[in-house]
Structure formats: C-alpha cells, structure tokens
Amino acid sequence: MEVKDVMEIGNLAECLGSLLAIGCVWWQLDYDKKCKYRQELADKQAMKEQHLRSYQGHLQNVRTRLMTFNNRIIGNYKNHQKFSNSEVIF
C-alpha cells in the first residue's frame, strides 16, 4: 500500500465517523421528539378522561335531580287522585 492509499482510508474512516456521529445525534433528537409526542398524547388522554369523569358526574347529578322531580310530580299526582276520588261529606 502506498501512503496515498492509507491517507484515503484515513479520510474515509474520518468521514464515516462523522456520519455515524451525525446519525447518532439525529437518532437521539428523533427519539426525544417521539418521547415528547408520546408524553403529550398521554397528557391529552388523561385530560380527556378527567373531562369525561367530570361530565359523567354532572350527568349523574342531573339524572338524580330529574328523578327527584319526577317522583315529586308522581307523588303529587297520586295525592291529587286520592283526594279527587274520595267522597266529601259535609
């Protein structure tokens, strides 16, 4: 081998080393970006689940109020029927 060939091999090795370093940095940046994206997705999902639980609680409260109101109306109607069907004696 000549000195020229050895220098070319050295230059190629240096270029490959630089490319490998760039590739590692790029991979790390891409990995960090994916991790950040996954974390954002997890945060959004947790927020959606929290809103859903809150909304379900609100719906349960509305349902309870409606059932109470409905029972009052039914009770008032039944009481009204009792008194309207009974005979009034003076």
PDB file of N, CA and C in Angstrom:
ATOM      1  N   MET A   1       0.829  -1.168   0.000  1.00  0.00           N
ATOM      2  CA  MET A   1       0.000   0.000   0.000  1.00  0.00           C
ATOM      3  C   MET A   1       0.877   1.236   0.000  1.00  0.00           C
ATOM      4  N   GLU A   2       0.388   2.179  -0.690  1.00  0.00           N
ATOM      5  CA  GLU A   2       1.117   3.444  -0.731  1.00  0.00           C
ATOM      6  C   GLU A   2       0.574   4.379   0.337  1.00  0.00           C
ATOM      7  N   VAL A   3       1.319   5.402   0.572  1.00  0.00           N
ATOM      8  CA  VAL A   3       0.929   6.397   1.563  1.00  0.00           C
ATOM      9  C   VAL A   3      -0.384   7.065   1.158  1.00  0.00           C
ATOM     10  N   LYS A   4      -0.546   7.266  -0.143  1.00  0.00           N
ATOM     11  CA  LYS A   4      -1.757   7.894  -0.660  1.00  0.00           C
ATOM     12  C   LYS A   4      -2.981   7.050  -0.324  1.00  0.00           C
ATOM     13  N   ASP A   5      -2.880   5.732  -0.480  1.00  0.00           N
ATOM     14  CA  ASP A   5      -3.988   4.832  -0.166  1.00  0.00           C
ATOM     15  C   ASP A   5      -4.327   4.867   1.323  1.00  0.00           C
ATOM     16  N   VAL A   6      -3.321   4.911   2.138  1.00  0.00           N
ATOM     17  CA  VAL A   6      -3.530   4.959   3.592  1.00  0.00           C
ATOM     18  C   VAL A   6      -4.234   6.258   3.982  1.00  0.00           C
ATOM     19  N   MET A   7      -3.843   7.350   3.344  1.00  0.00           N
ATOM     20  CA  MET A   7      -4.478   8.643   3.637  1.00  0.00           C
ATOM     21  C   MET A   7      -5.944   8.630   3.202  1.00  0.00           C
ATOM     22  N   GLU A   8      -6.229   8.022   2.068  1.00  0.00           N
ATOM     23  CA  GLU A   8      -7.608   7.944   1.610  1.00  0.00           C
ATOM     24  C   GLU A   8      -8.444   7.095   2.566  1.00  0.00           C
ATOM     25  N   ILE A   9      -7.868   5.997   3.035  1.00  0.00           N
ATOM     26  CA  ILE A   9      -8.581   5.159   4.002  1.00  0.00           C
ATOM     27  C   ILE A   9      -8.824   5.942   5.285  1.00  0.00           C
ATOM     28  N   GLY A  10      -7.845   6.707   5.716  1.00  0.00           N
ATOM     29  CA  GLY A  10      -7.998   7.554   6.907  1.00  0.00           C
ATOM     30  C   GLY A  10      -9.089   8.590   6.710  1.00  0.00           C
ATOM     31  N   ASN A  11      -9.108   9.214   5.534  1.00  0.00           N
ATOM     32  CA  ASN A  11     -10.151  10.208   5.249  1.00  0.00           C
ATOM     33  C   ASN A  11     -11.539   9.561   5.215  1.00  0.00           C
ATOM     34  N   LEU A  12     -11.626   8.378   4.623  1.00  0.00           N
ATOM     35  CA  LEU A  12     -12.895   7.662   4.587  1.00  0.00           C
ATOM     36  C   LEU A  12     -13.355   7.293   5.996  1.00  0.00           C
ATOM     37  N   ALA A  13     -12.418   6.843   6.818  1.00  0.00           N
ATOM     38  CA  ALA A  13     -12.764   6.484   8.198  1.00  0.00           C
ATOM     39  C   ALA A  13     -13.238   7.713   8.967  1.00  0.00           C
ATOM     40  N   GLU A  14     -12.570   8.840   8.737  1.00  0.00           N
ATOM     41  CA  GLU A  14     -12.981  10.070   9.408  1.00  0.00           C
ATOM     42  C   GLU A  14     -14.379  10.500   8.945  1.00  0.00           C
ATOM     43  N   CYS A  15     -14.635  10.392   7.645  1.00  0.00           N
ATOM     44  CA  CYS A  15     -15.964  10.732   7.121  1.00  0.00           C
ATOM     45  C   CYS A  15     -17.027   9.795   7.684  1.00  0.00           C
ATOM     46  N   LEU A  16     -16.719   8.507   7.740  1.00  0.00           N
ATOM     47  CA  LEU A  16     -17.679   7.545   8.291  1.00  0.00           C
ATOM     48  C   LEU A  16     -17.933   7.819   9.771  1.00  0.00           C
ATOM     49  N   GLY A  17     -16.898   8.168  10.499  1.00  0.00           N
ATOM     50  CA  GLY A  17     -17.056   8.517  11.912  1.00  0.00           C
ATOM     51  C   GLY A  17     -17.946   9.737  12.086  1.00  0.00           C
ATOM     52  N   SER A  18     -17.732  10.736  11.225  1.00  0.00           N
ATOM     53  CA  SER A  18     -18.569  11.945  11.290  1.00  0.00           C
ATOM     54  C   SER A  18     -20.016  11.614  10.961  1.00  0.00           C
ATOM     55  N   LEU A  19     -20.220  10.790   9.925  1.00  0.00           N
ATOM     56  CA  LEU A  19     -21.572  10.386   9.564  1.00  0.00           C
ATOM     57  C   LEU A  19     -22.236   9.604  10.692  1.00  0.00           C
ATOM     58  N   LEU A  20     -21.469   8.741  11.333  1.00  0.00           N
ATOM     59  CA  LEU A  20     -22.003   7.971  12.446  1.00  0.00           C
ATOM     60  C   LEU A  20     -22.392   8.895  13.597  1.00  0.00           C
ATOM     61  N   ALA A  21     -21.554   9.885  13.891  1.00  0.00           N
ATOM     62  CA  ALA A  21     -21.864  10.834  14.960  1.00  0.00           C
ATOM     63  C   ALA A  21     -23.118  11.637  14.625  1.00  0.00           C
ATOM     64  N   ILE A  22     -23.222  12.078  13.371  1.00  0.00           N
ATOM     65  CA  ILE A  22     -24.410  12.824  12.939  1.00  0.00           C
ATOM     66  C   ILE A  22     -25.640  11.932  13.044  1.00  0.00           C
ATOM     67  N   GLY A  23     -25.495  10.677  12.622  1.00  0.00           N
ATOM     68  CA  GLY A  23     -26.612   9.737  12.709  1.00  0.00           C
ATOM     69  C   GLY A  23     -27.058   9.519  14.147  1.00  0.00           C
ATOM     70  N   CYS A  24     -26.108   9.419  15.063  1.00  0.00           N
ATOM     71  CA  CYS A  24     -26.451   9.229  16.479  1.00  0.00           C
ATOM     72  C   CYS A  24     -27.172  10.448  17.041  1.00  0.00           C
ATOM     73  N   VAL A  25     -26.689  11.633  16.694  1.00  0.00           N
ATOM     74  CA  VAL A  25     -27.336  12.858  17.162  1.00  0.00           C
ATOM     75  C   VAL A  25     -28.746  12.946  16.583  1.00  0.00           C
ATOM     76  N   TRP A  26     -28.883  12.651  15.280  1.00  0.00           N
ATOM     77  CA  TRP A  26     -30.196  12.687  14.641  1.00  0.00           C
ATOM     78  C   TRP A  26     -31.135  11.679  15.297  1.00  0.00           C
ATOM     79  N   TRP A  27     -30.640  10.478  15.567  1.00  0.00           N
ATOM     80  CA  TRP A  27     -31.470   9.457  16.204  1.00  0.00           C
ATOM     81  C   TRP A  27     -31.932   9.910  17.576  1.00  0.00           C
ATOM     82  N   GLN A  28     -31.009  10.503  18.361  1.00  0.00           N
ATOM     83  CA  GLN A  28     -31.348  10.978  19.699  1.00  0.00           C
ATOM     84  C   GLN A  28     -32.395  12.081  19.637  1.00  0.00           C
ATOM     85  N   LEU A  29     -32.235  13.014  18.692  1.00  0.00           N
ATOM     86  CA  LEU A  29     -33.222  14.087  18.549  1.00  0.00           C
ATOM     87  C   LEU A  29     -34.580  13.519  18.143  1.00  0.00           C
ATOM     88  N   ASP A  30     -34.571  12.564  17.224  1.00  0.00           N
ATOM     89  CA  ASP A  30     -35.812  11.933  16.785  1.00  0.00           C
ATOM     90  C   ASP A  30     -36.467  11.175  17.947  1.00  0.00           C
ATOM     91  N   TYR A  31     -35.643  10.475  18.724  1.00  0.00           N
ATOM     92  CA  TYR A  31     -36.142   9.728  19.876  1.00  0.00           C
ATOM     93  C   TYR A  31     -36.755  10.681  20.904  1.00  0.00           C
ATOM     94  N   ASP A  32     -36.056  11.786  21.183  1.00  0.00           N
ATOM     95  CA  ASP A  32     -36.576  12.777  22.128  1.00  0.00           C
ATOM     96  C   ASP A  32     -37.899  13.364  21.631  1.00  0.00           C
ATOM     97  N   LYS A  33     -37.965  13.623  20.326  1.00  0.00           N
ATOM     98  CA  LYS A  33     -39.189  14.164  19.732  1.00  0.00           C
ATOM     99  C   LYS A  33     -40.337  13.171  19.884  1.00  0.00           C
ATOM    100  N   LYS A  34     -40.061  11.885  19.653  1.00  0.00           N
ATOM    101  CA  LYS A  34     -41.097  10.858  19.795  1.00  0.00           C
ATOM    102  C   LYS A  34     -41.532  10.729  21.250  1.00  0.00           C
ATOM    103  N   CYS A  35     -40.573  10.795  22.170  1.00  0.00           N
ATOM    104  CA  CYS A  35     -40.918  10.707  23.597  1.00  0.00           C
ATOM    105  C   CYS A  35     -41.789  11.891  24.008  1.00  0.00           C
ATOM    106  N   LYS A  36     -41.436  13.078  23.544  1.00  0.00           N
ATOM    107  CA  LYS A  36     -42.216  14.268  23.860  1.00  0.00           C
ATOM    108  C   LYS A  36     -43.617  14.133  23.272  1.00  0.00           C
ATOM    109  N   TYR A  37     -43.706  13.639  22.042  1.00  0.00           N
ATOM    110  CA  TYR A  37     -45.008  13.455  21.387  1.00  0.00           C
ATOM    111  C   TYR A  37     -45.856  12.449  22.157  1.00  0.00           C
ATOM    112  N   ARG A  38     -45.237  11.340  22.583  1.00  0.00           N
ATOM    113  CA  ARG A  38     -45.969  10.333  23.355  1.00  0.00           C
ATOM    114  C   ARG A  38     -46.450  10.911  24.687  1.00  0.00           C
ATOM    115  N   GLN A  39     -45.610  11.714  25.320  1.00  0.00           N
ATOM    116  CA  GLN A  39     -45.989  12.327  26.594  1.00  0.00           C
ATOM    117  C   GLN A  39     -47.153  13.291  26.389  1.00  0.00           C
ATOM    118  N   GLU A  40     -47.101  14.073  25.299  1.00  0.00           N
ATOM    119  CA  GLU A  40     -48.206  14.987  25.004  1.00  0.00           C
ATOM    120  C   GLU A  40     -49.496  14.210  24.760  1.00  0.00           C
ATOM    121  N   LEU A  41     -49.401  13.097  24.038  1.00  0.00           N
ATOM    122  CA  LEU A  41     -50.586  12.266  23.808  1.00  0.00           C
ATOM    123  C   LEU A  41     -51.134  11.718  25.121  1.00  0.00           C
ATOM    124  N   ALA A  42     -50.232  11.256  25.982  1.00  0.00           N
ATOM    125  CA  ALA A  42     -50.663  10.727  27.282  1.00  0.00           C
ATOM    126  C   ALA A  42     -51.330  11.825  28.114  1.00  0.00           C
ATOM    127  N   ASP A  43     -50.765  13.040  28.074  1.00  0.00           N
ATOM    128  CA  ASP A  43     -51.360  14.158  28.812  1.00  0.00           C
ATOM    129  C   ASP A  43     -52.746  14.501  28.262  1.00  0.00           C
ATOM    130  N   LYS A  44     -52.871  14.518  26.934  1.00  0.00           N
ATOM    131  CA  LYS A  44     -54.171  14.807  26.321  1.00  0.00           C
ATOM    132  C   LYS A  44     -55.189  13.732  26.691  1.00  0.00           C
ATOM    133  N   GLN A  45     -54.758  12.474  26.679  1.00  0.00           N
ATOM    134  CA  GLN A  45     -55.670  11.376  27.024  1.00  0.00           C
ATOM    135  C   GLN A  45     -56.108  11.488  28.484  1.00  0.00           C
ATOM    136  N   ALA A  46     -55.170  11.816  29.362  1.00  0.00           N
ATOM    137  CA  ALA A  46     -55.515  11.982  30.784  1.00  0.00           C
ATOM    138  C   ALA A  46     -56.502  13.136  30.962  1.00  0.00           C
ATOM    139  N   MET A  47     -56.302  14.225  30.211  1.00  0.00           N
ATOM    140  CA  MET A  47     -57.207  15.361  30.292  1.00  0.00           C
ATOM    141  C   MET A  47     -58.603  14.980  29.777  1.00  0.00           C
ATOM    142  N   LYS A  48     -58.644  14.221  28.681  1.00  0.00           N
ATOM    143  CA  LYS A  48     -59.936  13.771  28.151  1.00  0.00           C
ATOM    144  C   LYS A  48     -60.655  12.881  29.159  1.00  0.00           C
ATOM    145  N   GLU A  49     -59.912  11.976  29.792  1.00  0.00           N
ATOM    146  CA  GLU A  49     -60.520  11.095  30.788  1.00  0.00           C
ATOM    147  C   GLU A  49     -61.034  11.891  31.986  1.00  0.00           C
ATOM    148  N   GLN A  50     -60.292  12.919  32.394  1.00  0.00           N
ATOM    149  CA  GLN A  50     -60.731  13.762  33.513  1.00  0.00           C
ATOM    150  C   GLN A  50     -62.007  14.507  33.142  1.00  0.00           C
ATOM    151  N   HIS A  51     -62.047  15.070  31.930  1.00  0.00           N
ATOM    152  CA  HIS A  51     -63.255  15.765  31.487  1.00  0.00           C
ATOM    153  C   HIS A  51     -64.436  14.802  31.406  1.00  0.00           C
ATOM    154  N   LEU A  52     -64.166  13.582  30.937  1.00  0.00           N
ATOM    155  CA  LEU A  52     -65.238  12.591  30.829  1.00  0.00           C
ATOM    156  C   LEU A  52     -65.791  12.234  32.209  1.00  0.00           C
ATOM    157  N   ARG A  53     -64.897  12.028  33.180  1.00  0.00           N
ATOM    158  CA  ARG A  53     -65.360  11.728  34.540  1.00  0.00           C
ATOM    159  C   ARG A  53     -66.172  12.897  35.107  1.00  0.00           C
ATOM    160  N   SER A  54     -65.703  14.106  34.853  1.00  0.00           N
ATOM    161  CA  SER A  54     -66.423  15.287  35.329  1.00  0.00           C
ATOM    162  C   SER A  54     -67.794  15.372  34.665  1.00  0.00           C
ATOM    163  N   TYR A  55     -67.837  15.132  33.369  1.00  0.00           N
ATOM    164  CA  TYR A  55     -69.102  15.185  32.625  1.00  0.00           C
ATOM    165  C   TYR A  55     -70.053  14.088  33.100  1.00  0.00           C
ATOM    166  N   GLN A  56     -69.515  12.891  33.361  1.00  0.00           N
ATOM    167  CA  GLN A  56     -70.349  11.800  33.867  1.00  0.00           C
ATOM    168  C   GLN A  56     -70.915  12.143  35.241  1.00  0.00           C
ATOM    169  N   GLY A  57     -70.108  12.774  36.078  1.00  0.00           N
ATOM    170  CA  GLY A  57     -70.593  13.208  37.388  1.00  0.00           C
ATOM    171  C   GLY A  57     -71.706  14.235  37.249  1.00  0.00           C
ATOM    172  N   HIS A  58     -71.517  15.166  36.309  1.00  0.00           N
ATOM    173  CA  HIS A  58     -72.548  16.176  36.053  1.00  0.00           C
ATOM    174  C   HIS A  58     -73.839  15.506  35.569  1.00  0.00           C
ATOM    175  N   LEU A  59     -73.716  14.558  34.650  1.00  0.00           N
ATOM    176  CA  LEU A  59     -74.901  13.853  34.156  1.00  0.00           C
ATOM    177  C   LEU A  59     -75.598  13.081  35.267  1.00  0.00           C
ATOM    178  N   GLN A  60     -74.817  12.489  36.164  1.00  0.00           N
ATOM    179  CA  GLN A  60     -75.416  11.769  37.288  1.00  0.00           C
ATOM    180  C   GLN A  60     -76.194  12.719  38.188  1.00  0.00           C
ATOM    181  N   ASN A  61     -75.648  13.915  38.417  1.00  0.00           N
ATOM    182  CA  ASN A  61     -76.359  14.911  39.228  1.00  0.00           C
ATOM    183  C   ASN A  61     -77.659  15.333  38.549  1.00  0.00           C
ATOM    184  N   VAL A  62     -77.605  15.553  37.252  1.00  0.00           N
ATOM    185  CA  VAL A  62     -78.814  15.940  36.518  1.00  0.00           C
ATOM    186  C   VAL A  62     -79.836  14.814  36.579  1.00  0.00           C
ATOM    187  N   ARG A  63     -79.391  13.582  36.403  1.00  0.00           N
ATOM    188  CA  ARG A  63     -80.294  12.425  36.456  1.00  0.00           C
ATOM    189  C   ARG A  63     -80.966  12.332  37.825  1.00  0.00           C
ATOM    190  N   THR A  64     -80.182  12.514  38.880  1.00  0.00           N
ATOM    191  CA  THR A  64     -80.730  12.451  40.239  1.00  0.00           C
ATOM    192  C   THR A  64     -81.778  13.539  40.438  1.00  0.00           C
ATOM    193  N   ARG A  65     -81.481  14.749  39.982  1.00  0.00           N
ATOM    194  CA  ARG A  65     -82.446  15.842  40.127  1.00  0.00           C
ATOM    195  C   ARG A  65     -83.725  15.564  39.342  1.00  0.00           C
ATOM    196  N   LEU A  66     -83.567  15.045  38.126  1.00  0.00           N
ATOM    197  CA  LEU A  66     -84.747  14.735  37.322  1.00  0.00           C
ATOM    198  C   LEU A  66     -85.589  13.643  37.961  1.00  0.00           C
ATOM    199  N   MET A  67     -84.918  12.625  38.500  1.00  0.00           N
ATOM    200  CA  MET A  67     -85.663  11.541  39.155  1.00  0.00           C
ATOM    201  C   MET A  67     -86.399  12.064  40.388  1.00  0.00           C
ATOM    202  N   THR A  68     -85.758  12.933  41.157  1.00  0.00           N
ATOM    203  CA  THR A  68     -86.399  13.519  42.333  1.00  0.00           C
ATOM    204  C   THR A  68     -87.610  14.351  41.915  1.00  0.00           C
ATOM    205  N   PHE A  69     -87.421  15.170  40.898  1.00  0.00           N
ATOM    206  CA  PHE A  69     -88.507  15.997  40.388  1.00  0.00           C
ATOM    207  C   PHE A  69     -89.646  15.125  39.869  1.00  0.00           C
ATOM    208  N   ASN A  70     -89.301  14.073  39.124  1.00  0.00           N
ATOM    209  CA  ASN A  70     -90.295  13.151  38.583  1.00  0.00           C
ATOM    210  C   ASN A  70     -91.073  12.472  39.715  1.00  0.00           C
ATOM    211  N   ASN A  71     -90.362  12.012  40.739  1.00  0.00           N
ATOM    212  CA  ASN A  71     -91.029  11.368  41.878  1.00  0.00           C
ATOM    213  C   ASN A  71     -91.964  12.337  42.607  1.00  0.00           C
ATOM    214  N   ARG A  72     -91.569  13.598  42.695  1.00  0.00           N
ATOM    215  CA  ARG A  72     -92.439  14.590  43.322  1.00  0.00           C
ATOM    216  C   ARG A  72     -93.702  14.781  42.506  1.00  0.00           C
ATOM    217  N   ILE A  73     -93.559  14.865  41.202  1.00  0.00           N
ATOM    218  CA  ILE A  73     -94.735  15.039  40.342  1.00  0.00           C
ATOM    219  C   ILE A  73     -95.663  13.832  40.460  1.00  0.00           C
ATOM    220  N   ILE A  74     -95.084  12.633  40.407  1.00  0.00           N
ATOM    221  CA  ILE A  74     -95.895  11.410  40.537  1.00  0.00           C
ATOM    222  C   ILE A  74     -96.579  11.378  41.900  1.00  0.00           C
ATOM    223  N   GLY A  75     -95.847  11.717  42.953  1.00  0.00           N
ATOM    224  CA  GLY A  75     -96.421  11.746  44.304  1.00  0.00           C
ATOM    225  C   GLY A  75     -97.539  12.756  44.405  1.00  0.00           C
ATOM    226  N   ASN A  76     -97.344  13.948  43.857  1.00  0.00           N
ATOM    227  CA  ASN A  76     -98.393  14.970  43.885  1.00  0.00           C
ATOM    228  C   ASN A  76     -99.607  14.511  43.095  1.00  0.00           C
ATOM    229  N   TYR A  77     -99.369  13.873  41.963  1.00  0.00           N
ATOM    230  CA  TYR A  77    -100.479  13.380  41.141  1.00  0.00           C
ATOM    231  C   TYR A  77    -101.273  12.311  41.886  1.00  0.00           C
ATOM    232  N   LYS A  78    -100.556  11.374  42.523  1.00  0.00           N
ATOM    233  CA  LYS A  78    -101.239  10.315  43.284  1.00  0.00           C
ATOM    234  C   LYS A  78    -102.041  10.915  44.443  1.00  0.00           C
ATOM    235  N   ASN A  79    -101.463  11.885  45.153  1.00  0.00           N
ATOM    236  CA  ASN A  79    -102.181  12.546  46.243  1.00  0.00           C
ATOM    237  C   ASN A  79    -103.414  13.260  45.712  1.00  0.00           C
ATOM    238  N   HIS A  80    -103.270  13.915  44.587  1.00  0.00           N
ATOM    239  CA  HIS A  80    -104.398  14.611  43.979  1.00  0.00           C
ATOM    240  C   HIS A  80    -105.502  13.622  43.606  1.00  0.00           C
ATOM    241  N   GLN A  81    -105.105  12.454  43.059  1.00  0.00           N
ATOM    242  CA  GLN A  81    -106.090  11.444  42.684  1.00  0.00           C
ATOM    243  C   GLN A  81    -106.820  10.911  43.911  1.00  0.00           C
ATOM    244  N   LYS A  82    -106.119  10.744  45.021  1.00  0.00           N
ATOM    245  CA  LYS A  82    -106.755  10.245  46.249  1.00  0.00           C
ATOM    246  C   LYS A  82    -107.855  11.208  46.704  1.00  0.00           C
ATOM    247  N   PHE A  83    -107.486  12.489  46.714  1.00  0.00           N
ATOM    248  CA  PHE A  83    -108.446  13.462  47.213  1.00  0.00           C
ATOM    249  C   PHE A  83    -109.568  13.722  46.226  1.00  0.00           C
ATOM    250  N   SER A  84    -109.317  13.659  44.943  1.00  0.00           N
ATOM    251  CA  SER A  84    -110.378  13.942  43.970  1.00  0.00           C
ATOM    252  C   SER A  84    -111.342  12.766  43.845  1.00  0.00           C
ATOM    253  N   ASN A  85    -110.907  11.533  44.129  1.00  0.00           N
ATOM    254  CA  ASN A  85    -111.776  10.365  44.041  1.00  0.00           C
ATOM    255  C   ASN A  85    -112.533  10.092  45.341  1.00  0.00           C
ATOM    256  N   SER A  86    -112.116  10.719  46.413  1.00  0.00           N
ATOM    257  CA  SER A  86    -112.791  10.452  47.687  1.00  0.00           C
ATOM    258  C   SER A  86    -114.079  11.265  47.777  1.00  0.00           C
ATOM    259  N   GLU A  87    -114.957  10.745  48.541  1.00  0.00           N
ATOM    260  CA  GLU A  87    -116.237  11.428  48.711  1.00  0.00           C
ATOM    261  C   GLU A  87    -116.100  12.476  49.795  1.00  0.00           C
ATOM    262  N   VAL A  88    -116.675  13.586  49.519  1.00  0.00           N
ATOM    263  CA  VAL A  88    -116.631  14.659  50.505  1.00  0.00           C
ATOM    264  C   VAL A  88    -117.999  14.688  51.192  1.00  0.00           C
ATOM    265  N   ILE A  89    -117.969  14.543  52.481  1.00  0.00           N
ATOM    266  CA  ILE A  89    -119.220  14.530  53.244  1.00  0.00           C
ATOM    267  C   ILE A  89    -119.243  15.791  54.095  1.00  0.00           C
ATOM    268  N   PHE A  90    -120.313  16.524  53.942  1.00  0.00           N
ATOM    269  CA  PHE A  90    -120.472  17.733  54.756  1.00  0.00           C
ATOM    270  C   PHE A  90    -121.415  17.475  55.869  1.00  0.00           C
TER     271      PHE A  90
END
